[in-house]
């Protein structure tokens, strides 16, 4: 069982304010101070610095924050594992981004359940940013995400590299693309259909534009849609253009309802990664599960 003073320290890390931490934990501010001082004495290192009315973590405080986050998450999973042992069942609770949830999870779970048929599974589908928050708060055990994240903050396993392309409907393709490659600047004259802010799929486009001193604001109009199937239908209906992983639209590309827009100097591949908290005592378990995701196209 984790010392309750660790949870006090984690709340101080989250709020960087003793008053707010005490209010959130329903304890007195002197108690918060005493808890932090106890940990400093226990570990014999300074954990916080008080400058005026502001709280700052020392380098040692930042290290403890990272380690404590894994400890707290592991304790929750220990409790769950012990309860599962009574039920004679294992339970997995993890997160996946929308693309991964729709195109990777079905094949992975089918093969995983063939080996572990008595496992109860709960999958939370959200954008990358939201999933990492759930991971930090121990609401999920691991996440399978697309796009960029702070790799120094997590343990991760590469699942695959996926091509990222511009897509359009038949009318746009026949009108604009038959003469060869288009420039990104020429695409700005069109309506962009894009995922919500915080999604990995959208972040890739934003990152590319930023490196070229551009932004999404350059497009003539925008439609934001969180549903991947809706984006594909809108583009196929010639309501605008979009940017998605090729694997997401492979079927539509074969059928001819969607087309890849040839864009000059636009060759992008992004990673799908299996992510969990550093220093987790369940790392061996997660590494075993990650192997199923690494072979999600069926080559297990």
CSV table of C-alpha atoms in Angstrom, one decimal:
chain,number,residue,atom,x,y,z
A,1,UNK,CA,0.0,0.0,0.0
A,2,UNK,CA,1.4,3.4,-1.0
A,3,UNK,CA,1.9,5.9,1.8
A,4,UNK,CA,-0.9,8.5,1.7
A,5,UNK,CA,1.8,11.3,1.8
A,6,UNK,CA,2.8,10.2,-1.8
A,7,UNK,CA,-0.7,11.1,-2.9
A,8,UNK,CA,-0.4,14.5,-1.2
A,9,UNK,CA,2.9,15.1,-3.0
A,10,UNK,CA,1.3,14.1,-6.4
A,11,UNK,CA,-1.5,16.7,-5.8
A,12,UNK,CA,1.2,19.4,-5.0
A,13,UNK,CA,2.9,18.4,-8.3
A,14,UNK,CA,-0.4,18.7,-10.2
A,15,UNK,CA,-1.5,22.1,-8.7
A,16,UNK,CA,1.9,23.6,-7.8
A,17,UNK,CA,0.0,25.3,-5.0
A,18,UNK,CA,-0.3,24.1,-1.4
A,19,UNK,CA,-3.6,25.9,-0.8
A,20,UNK,CA,-5.3,24.2,-3.8
A,21,UNK,CA,-3.8,20.9,-2.9
A,22,UNK,CA,-5.1,21.0,0.6
A,23,UNK,CA,-8.6,22.0,-0.6
A,24,UNK,CA,-8.6,19.2,-3.2
A,25,UNK,CA,-7.5,16.6,-0.6
A,26,UNK,CA,-9.7,18.0,2.2
A,27,UNK,CA,-6.8,18.4,4.6
A,28,UNK,CA,-5.2,21.4,6.2
A,29,UNK,CA,-2.4,23.4,4.4
A,30,UNK,CA,0.0,22.7,7.3
A,31,UNK,CA,-0.7,18.9,6.8
A,32,UNK,CA,0.3,19.3,3.1
A,33,UNK,CA,3.5,21.0,4.2
A,34,UNK,CA,4.2,18.2,6.8
A,35,UNK,CA,3.6,15.5,4.2
A,36,UNK,CA,6.1,17.0,1.7
A,37,UNK,CA,8.7,17.6,4.4
A,38,UNK,CA,8.3,14.0,5.6
A,39,UNK,CA,9.1,12.8,2.1
A,40,UNK,CA,12.1,15.1,1.8
A,41,UNK,CA,13.4,13.7,5.1
A,42,UNK,CA,12.7,10.2,4.1
A,43,UNK,CA,14.5,10.4,0.7
A,44,UNK,CA,17.1,13.0,2.0
A,45,UNK,CA,16.6,15.3,-1.0
A,46,UNK,CA,14.8,18.6,-1.6
A,47,UNK,CA,11.6,18.0,-3.5
A,48,UNK,CA,10.1,21.5,-3.8
A,49,UNK,CA,11.2,25.1,-3.7
A,50,UNK,CA,9.1,28.0,-2.5
A,51,UNK,CA,9.7,31.3,-4.2
A,52,UNK,CA,7.4,33.9,-2.9
A,53,UNK,CA,4.0,32.3,-3.1
A,54,UNK,CA,4.9,29.9,-6.0
A,55,UNK,CA,5.8,26.3,-5.7
A,56,UNK,CA,8.5,24.8,-8.0
A,57,UNK,CA,9.6,21.1,-8.2
A,58,UNK,CA,13.3,20.5,-7.8
A,59,UNK,CA,15.0,18.1,-10.2
A,60,UNK,CA,14.6,15.4,-7.5
A,61,UNK,CA,11.0,16.4,-7.1
A,62,UNK,CA,10.4,15.8,-10.9
A,63,UNK,CA,12.1,12.4,-10.7
A,64,UNK,CA,9.9,11.4,-7.7
A,65,UNK,CA,6.8,12.7,-9.6
A,66,UNK,CA,7.5,10.4,-12.5
A,67,UNK,CA,8.2,7.4,-10.3
A,68,UNK,CA,5.2,8.0,-8.0
A,69,UNK,CA,2.9,8.3,-11.0
A,70,UNK,CA,3.9,4.7,-12.0
A,71,UNK,CA,3.6,3.6,-8.4
A,72,UNK,CA,0.1,4.9,-8.0
A,73,UNK,CA,-1.0,3.4,-11.3
A,74,UNK,CA,0.5,0.1,-10.5
A,75,UNK,CA,-1.2,0.0,-7.1
A,76,UNK,CA,-4.6,0.4,-8.8
A,77,UNK,CA,-3.7,-2.3,-11.2
A,78,UNK,CA,-2.6,-4.6,-8.3
A,79,UNK,CA,-5.9,-4.1,-6.7
A,80,UNK,CA,-7.7,-5.0,-9.9
A,81,UNK,CA,-5.5,-8.0,-10.5
A,82,UNK,CA,-6.2,-9.3,-7.0
A,83,UNK,CA,-9.9,-8.9,-7.5
A,84,UNK,CA,-9.7,-10.5,-10.9
A,85,UNK,CA,-8.0,-13.5,-9.3
A,86,UNK,CA,-11.2,-14.0,-7.2
A,87,UNK,CA,-13.3,-13.8,-10.3
A,88,UNK,CA,-11.0,-16.2,-12.1
A,89,UNK,CA,-10.9,-13.7,-14.9
A,90,UNK,CA,-8.3,-11.2,-16.2
A,91,UNK,CA,-9.5,-7.7,-17.3
A,92,UNK,CA,-7.7,-5.3,-19.6
A,93,UNK,CA,-8.6,-1.7,-19.7
A,94,UNK,CA,-6.7,0.3,-22.3
A,95,UNK,CA,-7.1,3.2,-24.7
A,96,UNK,CA,-6.8,3.6,-28.5
A,97,UNK,CA,-6.9,6.5,-30.8
A,98,UNK,CA,-9.8,6.6,-33.4
A,99,UNK,CA,-7.7,5.2,-36.3
A,100,UNK,CA,-6.2,2.5,-34.1
A,101,UNK,CA,-9.6,1.7,-32.6
A,102,UNK,CA,-11.3,1.2,-36.0
A,103,UNK,CA,-8.5,-0.5,-38.0
A,104,UNK,CA,-6.1,-2.1,-35.6
A,105,UNK,CA,-8.1,-3.3,-32.6
A,106,UNK,CA,-10.5,-5.7,-34.3
A,107,UNK,CA,-7.7,-8.0,-35.7
A,108,UNK,CA,-5.6,-7.7,-32.5
A,109,UNK,CA,-8.4,-8.6,-30.1
A,110,UNK,CA,-9.6,-11.5,-32.2
A,111,UNK,CA,-6.1,-13.1,-32.0
A,112,UNK,CA,-5.6,-12.2,-28.4
A,113,UNK,CA,-8.9,-13.7,-27.2
A,114,UNK,CA,-8.2,-16.9,-29.1
A,115,UNK,CA,-5.3,-17.3,-26.7
A,116,UNK,CA,-6.8,-15.7,-23.6
A,117,UNK,CA,-10.6,-16.4,-24.0
A,118,UNK,CA,-11.5,-15.6,-20.4
A,119,UNK,CA,-10.3,-12.0,-20.5
A,120,UNK,CA,-12.8,-9.1,-20.1
A,121,UNK,CA,-11.7,-6.2,-22.2
A,122,UNK,CA,-12.6,-2.5,-22.1
A,123,UNK,CA,-11.4,-0.2,-24.8
A,124,UNK,CA,-11.6,3.6,-24.5
A,125,UNK,CA,-11.4,5.4,-27.8
A,126,UNK,CA,-10.2,9.0,-27.6
A,127,UNK,CA,-7.6,11.3,-29.2
A,128,UNK,CA,-3.9,11.0,-28.2
A,129,UNK,CA,-3.9,13.9,-25.8
A,130,UNK,CA,-6.9,12.6,-23.9
A,131,UNK,CA,-5.5,9.0,-23.7
A,132,UNK,CA,-2.2,10.1,-22.2
A,133,UNK,CA,-4.2,12.0,-19.6
A,134,UNK,CA,-6.1,8.8,-18.8
A,135,UNK,CA,-2.8,6.9,-18.6
A,136,UNK,CA,-1.3,9.4,-16.2
A,137,UNK,CA,-4.4,9.1,-14.0
A,138,UNK,CA,-4.3,5.3,-14.0
A,139,UNK,CA,-7.7,5.0,-15.7
A,140,UNK,CA,-6.2,2.9,-18.4
A,141,UNK,CA,-3.3,0.4,-18.3
A,142,UNK,CA,-1.8,1.3,-21.7
A,143,UNK,CA,-2.6,3.2,-24.8
A,144,UNK,CA,-2.1,2.6,-28.5
A,145,UNK,CA,-1.7,6.0,-30.1
A,146,UNK,CA,-0.9,7.6,-33.5
A,147,UNK,CA,1.3,10.6,-34.1
A,148,UNK,CA,3.6,12.5,-31.9
A,149,UNK,CA,4.0,12.4,-28.1
A,150,UNK,CA,6.7,13.0,-25.5
A,151,UNK,CA,8.7,9.7,-25.8
A,152,UNK,CA,10.9,10.7,-22.9
A,153,UNK,CA,7.9,10.5,-20.6
A,154,UNK,CA,6.8,7.0,-21.4
A,155,UNK,CA,7.8,3.5,-22.2
A,156,UNK,CA,6.7,2.7,-25.8
A,157,UNK,CA,6.9,0.0,-28.4
A,158,UNK,CA,6.7,0.8,-32.1
A,159,UNK,CA,3.8,-1.0,-33.8
A,160,UNK,CA,4.0,0.1,-37.4
A,161,UNK,CA,4.8,3.0,-39.7
A,162,UNK,CA,1.8,4.3,-41.7
A,163,UNK,CA,1.7,6.5,-44.8
A,164,UNK,CA,-0.2,9.8,-44.4
A,165,UNK,CA,-1.8,11.1,-47.6
A,166,UNK,CA,-4.1,13.8,-49.0
A,167,UNK,CA,-7.4,12.5,-50.3
A,168,UNK,CA,-10.3,13.8,-52.4
A,169,UNK,CA,-13.5,12.7,-54.2
A,170,UNK,CA,-13.8,11.8,-57.8
A,171,UNK,CA,-14.9,15.3,-59.0
A,172,UNK,CA,-12.0,17.0,-57.4
A,173,UNK,CA,-9.5,14.4,-58.7
A,174,UNK,CA,-10.8,14.6,-62.3
A,175,UNK,CA,-10.8,18.4,-62.2
A,176,UNK,CA,-7.5,19.1,-60.4
A,177,UNK,CA,-5.3,16.1,-60.3
A,178,UNK,CA,-5.1,14.8,-63.9
A,179,UNK,CA,-2.3,17.3,-64.8
A,180,UNK,CA,0.1,16.0,-62.2
A,181,UNK,CA,1.3,16.9,-58.7
A,182,UNK,CA,-0.4,19.8,-56.9
A,183,UNK,CA,1.3,22.2,-54.4
A,184,UNK,CA,0.1,22.5,-50.8
A,185,UNK,CA,-0.5,26.2,-51.5
A,186,UNK,CA,-3.0,25.3,-54.3
A,187,UNK,CA,-4.9,23.1,-51.8
A,188,UNK,CA,-5.5,26.0,-49.5
A,189,UNK,CA,-8.2,27.2,-52.0
A,190,UNK,CA,-10.3,24.3,-50.9
A,191,UNK,CA,-12.5,23.3,-47.9
A,192,UNK,CA,-10.6,21.1,-45.4
A,193,UNK,CA,-12.4,18.3,-43.6
A,194,UNK,CA,-10.3,17.6,-40.5
A,195,UNK,CA,-10.4,15.8,-37.1
A,196,UNK,CA,-10.9,17.7,-33.8
A,197,UNK,CA,-8.1,19.5,-32.1
A,198,UNK,CA,-5.9,17.2,-30.1
A,199,UNK,CA,-6.2,14.2,-32.4
A,200,UNK,CA,-3.0,12.6,-33.7
A,201,UNK,CA,-4.3,12.6,-37.3
A,202,UNK,CA,-4.9,16.3,-37.2
A,203,UNK,CA,-1.6,16.9,-35.4
A,204,UNK,CA,0.4,15.5,-38.2
A,205,UNK,CA,-1.0,18.0,-40.7
A,206,UNK,CA,-0.5,20.9,-38.2
A,207,UNK,CA,3.1,19.9,-37.6
A,208,UNK,CA,3.8,19.7,-41.4
A,209,UNK,CA,2.2,23.1,-42.0
A,210,UNK,CA,4.0,24.7,-39.0
A,211,UNK,CA,7.4,23.6,-40.4
A,212,UNK,CA,6.5,25.4,-43.6
A,213,UNK,CA,5.3,28.5,-41.8
A,214,UNK,CA,1.7,27.7,-42.6
A,215,UNK,CA,-1.4,26.7,-40.6
A,216,UNK,CA,-4.9,25.3,-40.9
A,217,UNK,CA,-6.2,28.9,-41.1
A,218,UNK,CA,-4.8,29.0,-44.7
A,219,UNK,CA,-7.5,26.7,-46.0
A,220,UNK,CA,-10.5,28.5,-47.4
A,221,UNK,CA,-13.0,26.8,-45.1
A,222,UNK,CA,-12.9,24.0,-42.5
A,223,UNK,CA,-15.2,21.3,-41.2
A,224,UNK,CA,-14.2,19.6,-38.0
A,225,UNK,CA,-15.5,16.1,-37.6
A,226,UNK,CA,-14.5,13.6,-34.9
A,227,UNK,CA,-15.9,10.6,-36.7
A,228,UNK,CA,-13.6,9.0,-39.2
A,229,UNK,CA,-16.3,7.3,-41.3
A,230,UNK,CA,-18.1,10.7,-41.6
A,231,UNK,CA,-14.9,12.3,-42.9
A,232,UNK,CA,-14.5,9.6,-45.6
A,233,UNK,CA,-18.2,10.0,-46.7
A,234,UNK,CA,-17.9,13.8,-46.8
A,235,UNK,CA,-14.8,13.6,-48.9
A,236,UNK,CA,-16.3,11.0,-51.2
A,237,UNK,CA,-19.3,13.3,-51.6
A,238,UNK,CA,-17.0,16.0,-52.8
A,239,UNK,CA,-17.6,18.3,-49.8
A,240,UNK,CA,-13.9,18.9,-49.4
A,241,UNK,CA,-10.5,17.4,-49.1
A,242,UNK,CA,-8.8,15.7,-46.1
A,243,UNK,CA,-5.6,14.1,-44.9
A,244,UNK,CA,-5.7,10.6,-43.4
A,245,UNK,CA,-3.6,7.5,-43.1
A,246,UNK,CA,-3.6,5.4,-46.2
A,247,UNK,CA,-4.6,2.3,-44.2
A,248,UNK,CA,-7.8,4.1,-43.2
A,249,UNK,CA,-9.0,4.6,-46.8
A,250,UNK,CA,-7.5,1.6,-48.6
A,251,UNK,CA,-10.9,0.1,-49.3
A,252,UNK,CA,-12.3,3.4,-50.8
A,253,UNK,CA,-9.1,3.9,-52.9
A,254,UNK,CA,-9.6,0.4,-54.4
A,255,UNK,CA,-13.3,1.0,-55.0
A,256,UNK,CA,-12.6,4.4,-56.6
A,257,UNK,CA,-14.8,6.4,-54.2
A,258,UNK,CA,-11.7,8.2,-52.9
A,259,UNK,CA,-8.5,9.3,-54.5
A,260,UNK,CA,-5.0,10.2,-53.3
A,261,UNK,CA,-4.1,13.7,-54.2
A,262,UNK,CA,-0.5,13.8,-55.5
A,263,UNK,CA,1.1,16.7,-53.5
A,264,UNK,CA,4.6,18.0,-54.1
A,265,UNK,CA,7.1,17.4,-51.3
A,266,UNK,CA,4.5,15.7,-49.1
A,267,UNK,CA,5.9,12.3,-48.1
A,268,UNK,CA,4.9,11.6,-44.6
A,269,UNK,CA,5.0,8.5,-42.5
A,270,UNK,CA,4.0,8.3,-38.8
A,271,UNK,CA,4.2,5.8,-36.1
A,272,UNK,CA,1.6,3.8,-34.3
A,273,UNK,CA,3.0,3.2,-30.8
A,274,UNK,CA,2.0,1.0,-27.8
A,275,UNK,CA,2.5,3.3,-24.7
A,276,UNK,CA,2.6,2.7,-20.9
A,277,UNK,CA,4.0,4.4,-17.9
A,278,UNK,CA,7.7,4.2,-17.2
A,279,UNK,CA,9.0,2.0,-14.4
A,280,UNK,CA,5.7,0.0,-14.2
A,281,UNK,CA,6.0,-3.4,-12.4
A,282,UNK,CA,3.6,-4.7,-15.1
A,283,UNK,CA,6.1,-3.9,-18.0
A,284,UNK,CA,6.6,-7.6,-18.8
A,285,UNK,CA,2.9,-8.1,-19.1
A,286,UNK,CA,2.5,-5.0,-21.4
A,287,UNK,CA,5.5,-6.1,-23.5
A,288,UNK,CA,3.8,-9.4,-24.1
A,289,UNK,CA,0.5,-7.7,-25.1
A,290,UNK,CA,2.3,-5.3,-27.4
A,291,UNK,CA,3.5,-8.2,-29.6
A,292,UNK,CA,-0.1,-8.7,-30.7
A,293,UNK,CA,-0.3,-5.1,-31.8
A,294,UNK,CA,3.0,-5.3,-33.6
A,295,UNK,CA,1.6,-7.9,-35.9
A,296,UNK,CA,-1.9,-6.3,-36.3
A,297,UNK,CA,-2.0,-7.1,-40.0
A,298,UNK,CA,-2.2,-10.8,-39.1
A,299,UNK,CA,1.4,-12.0,-39.3
A,300,UNK,CA,1.7,-13.5,-35.8
